[in-house]
mmCIF file of C-alpha atoms in Angstrom:
data_model
loop_
_atom_site.group_PDB
_atom_site.id
_atom_site.type_symbol
_atom_site.label_atom_id
_atom_site.label_comp_id
_atom_site.label_asym_id
_atom_site.label_seq_id
_atom_site.Cartn_x
_atom_site.Cartn_y
_atom_site.Cartn_z
ATOM 1 C CA GLN A 1 -2.482 10.097 -15.708
ATOM 2 C CA VAL A 2 -2.945 9.132 -12.089
ATOM 3 C CA GLN A 3 -1.133 10.800 -9.219
ATOM 4 C CA LEU A 4 -0.653 9.009 -5.903
ATOM 5 C CA VAL A 5 0.405 10.581 -2.604
ATOM 6 C CA GLU A 6 1.140 8.437 0.457
ATOM 7 C CA SER A 7 1.047 9.601 4.054
ATOM 8 C CA GLY A 8 1.133 8.124 7.535
ATOM 9 C CA GLY A 9 4.575 6.600 7.786
ATOM 10 C CA GLY A 10 6.813 7.073 10.784
ATOM 11 C CA LEU A 11 8.657 5.449 13.657
ATOM 12 C CA VAL A 12 6.887 2.985 15.929
ATOM 13 C CA GLN A 13 7.918 0.384 18.486
ATOM 14 C CA ALA A 14 7.461 -3.292 17.806
ATOM 15 C CA GLY A 15 3.902 -4.340 18.521
ATOM 16 C CA GLY A 16 2.558 -0.930 17.626
ATOM 17 C CA SER A 17 0.318 0.227 14.794
ATOM 18 C CA LEU A 18 0.465 2.619 11.876
ATOM 19 C CA ARG A 19 -2.093 3.647 9.285
ATOM 20 C CA LEU A 20 -0.912 4.480 5.784
ATOM 21 C CA SER A 21 -3.112 6.402 3.390
ATOM 22 C CA CYS A 22 -2.796 6.890 -0.349
ATOM 23 C CA ALA A 23 -4.759 9.610 -2.088
ATOM 24 C CA ALA A 24 -5.292 9.214 -5.813
ATOM 25 C CA SER A 25 -6.027 12.056 -8.216
ATOM 26 C CA GLY A 26 -6.256 12.544 -11.930
ATOM 27 C CA ARG A 27 -7.879 9.790 -13.990
ATOM 28 C CA THR A 28 -9.098 7.852 -10.962
ATOM 29 C CA LEU A 29 -12.082 6.433 -12.858
ATOM 30 C CA SER A 30 -9.623 4.363 -14.877
ATOM 31 C CA ILE A 31 -8.248 2.586 -11.775
ATOM 32 C CA ASN A 32 -9.214 -1.079 -11.437
ATOM 33 C CA ARG A 33 -6.876 -2.152 -8.671
ATOM 34 C CA MET A 34 -4.653 -0.565 -6.027
ATOM 35 C CA GLY A 35 -1.924 -2.050 -3.938
ATOM 36 C CA TRP A 36 0.824 -1.519 -1.417
ATOM 37 C CA PHE A 37 4.388 -2.630 -1.898
ATOM 38 C CA ARG A 38 7.468 -2.186 0.243
ATOM 39 C CA GLN A 39 11.204 -2.140 -0.165
ATOM 40 C CA ALA A 40 13.664 -2.640 2.668
ATOM 41 C CA PRO A 41 17.311 -1.544 2.391
ATOM 42 C CA GLY A 42 19.287 -3.945 0.231
ATOM 43 C CA LYS A 43 16.205 -5.922 -0.742
ATOM 44 C CA GLU A 44 13.918 -6.056 -3.733
ATOM 45 C CA ARG A 45 10.516 -4.452 -3.680
ATOM 46 C CA GLU A 46 7.846 -6.879 -2.505
ATOM 47 C CA PHE A 47 4.078 -7.085 -2.624
ATOM 48 C CA VAL A 48 2.193 -6.329 0.589
ATOM 49 C CA ALA A 49 -1.523 -6.121 -0.177
ATOM 50 C CA ALA A 50 -3.962 -5.187 -2.934
ATOM 51 C CA ILE A 51 -7.632 -4.404 -3.371
ATOM 52 C CA SER A 52 -10.010 -4.465 -6.298
ATOM 53 C CA TRP A 53 -11.305 -0.967 -6.889
ATOM 54 C CA SER A 54 -14.796 -2.061 -7.883
ATOM 55 C CA GLY A 55 -15.645 -5.135 -5.835
ATOM 56 C CA GLY A 56 -13.293 -4.571 -2.933
ATOM 57 C CA SER A 57 -11.802 -8.061 -2.907
ATOM 58 C CA THR A 58 -8.394 -8.159 -1.283
ATOM 59 C CA ASN A 59 -5.284 -10.270 -1.111
ATOM 60 C CA SER A 60 -2.118 -9.910 0.924
ATOM 61 C CA ALA A 61 1.305 -11.402 1.414
ATOM 62 C CA ASP A 62 1.599 -14.283 3.862
ATOM 63 C CA SER A 63 4.039 -12.247 5.936
ATOM 64 C CA VAL A 64 1.373 -9.666 6.800
ATOM 65 C CA LYS A 65 -1.790 -11.772 6.910
ATOM 66 C CA GLY A 66 -3.693 -11.244 10.122
ATOM 67 C CA ARG A 67 -1.768 -8.057 10.886
ATOM 68 C CA PHE A 68 -2.314 -5.706 7.931
ATOM 69 C CA THR A 69 -5.662 -4.741 6.425
ATOM 70 C CA ILE A 70 -6.200 -2.917 3.148
ATOM 71 C CA SER A 71 -9.354 -0.942 2.444
ATOM 72 C CA ARG A 72 -10.545 1.687 0.008
ATOM 73 C CA ASP A 73 -12.830 4.682 -0.091
ATOM 74 C CA ARG A 74 -13.944 5.048 -3.666
ATOM 75 C CA ASP A 75 -15.721 8.345 -3.086
ATOM 76 C CA ASN A 76 -12.499 9.932 -1.905
ATOM 77 C CA ALA A 77 -10.220 7.871 -4.152
ATOM 78 C CA THR A 78 -8.209 6.738 -1.149
ATOM 79 C CA VAL A 79 -6.709 3.420 -0.148
ATOM 80 C CA VAL A 80 -5.644 2.690 3.412
ATOM 81 C CA LEU A 81 -3.257 0.140 4.850
ATOM 82 C CA GLN A 82 -3.871 -0.479 8.539
ATOM 83 C CA MET A 83 -0.793 -2.105 10.038
ATOM 84 C CA ASN A 84 -1.021 -3.736 13.466
ATOM 85 C CA SER A 85 1.388 -5.830 15.507
ATOM 86 C CA LEU A 86 4.293 -4.329 13.636
ATOM 87 C CA LYS A 87 7.627 -6.103 13.642
ATOM 88 C CA PRO A 88 11.144 -4.789 13.001
ATOM 89 C CA GLU A 89 11.173 -6.746 9.736
ATOM 90 C CA ASP A 90 8.292 -4.572 8.517
ATOM 91 C CA THR A 91 10.726 -1.651 8.313
ATOM 92 C CA ALA A 92 10.775 -0.420 4.711
ATOM 93 C CA VAL A 93 9.685 2.296 2.351
ATOM 94 C CA TYR A 94 6.049 1.617 1.530
ATOM 95 C CA TYR A 95 4.721 2.477 -1.916
ATOM 96 C CA CYS A 96 1.168 2.849 -3.107
ATOM 97 C CA ALA A 97 0.428 1.710 -6.657
ATOM 98 C CA ALA A 98 -2.522 1.860 -9.026
ATOM 99 C CA ARG A 99 -3.386 -0.271 -12.010
ATOM 100 C CA THR A 100 -5.481 1.000 -14.893
ATOM 101 C CA GLY A 101 -4.970 -1.836 -17.348
ATOM 102 C CA ILE A 102 -4.204 -5.530 -17.162
ATOM 103 C CA GLY A 103 -1.096 -6.930 -15.557
ATOM 104 C CA MET A 104 1.451 -4.645 -13.979
ATOM 105 C CA TYR A 105 0.769 -1.579 -11.857
ATOM 106 C CA ASP A 106 1.389 1.508 -13.923
ATOM 107 C CA TRP A 107 1.251 4.365 -11.424
ATOM 108 C CA TRP A 108 3.318 4.700 -8.253
ATOM 109 C CA GLY A 109 3.546 7.050 -5.318
ATOM 110 C CA GLN A 110 6.755 8.525 -3.967
ATOM 111 C CA GLY A 111 6.857 6.220 -0.947
ATOM 112 C CA THR A 112 6.643 6.700 2.800
ATOM 113 C CA GLN A 113 9.125 5.405 5.359
ATOM 114 C CA VAL A 114 8.003 2.990 8.049
ATOM 115 C CA THR A 115 10.503 2.176 10.781
ATOM 116 C CA VAL A 116 9.758 -0.354 13.515
ATOM 117 C CA SER A 117 12.161 -0.389 16.446
ATOM 118 C CA SER A 118 12.741 -3.463 18.584
#
């Protein structure tokens, strides 16, 4: 099993920044990819960004390109989402996820609230 714990959410004004962290524990050597997803009230969960655990290649949603950056620290089994130029539409619960196989993410954190005021 893999356990994921997010931190760093909060309330920020539009244009501000937040840094989300996700600490992984358990069978972290089995992780091959980690990502961030978000879910706003009344909306479906959507992909934000992801990173390959070994090579570090990344991809992100068009809505956050140029504003959000995902990175990882393999030694500390941590993935970070740096969010800049935040907009009210970024308000959501942000979830960290880990993938140990092929296809879907199989481990999820409990989520952290991000609220951006206008």
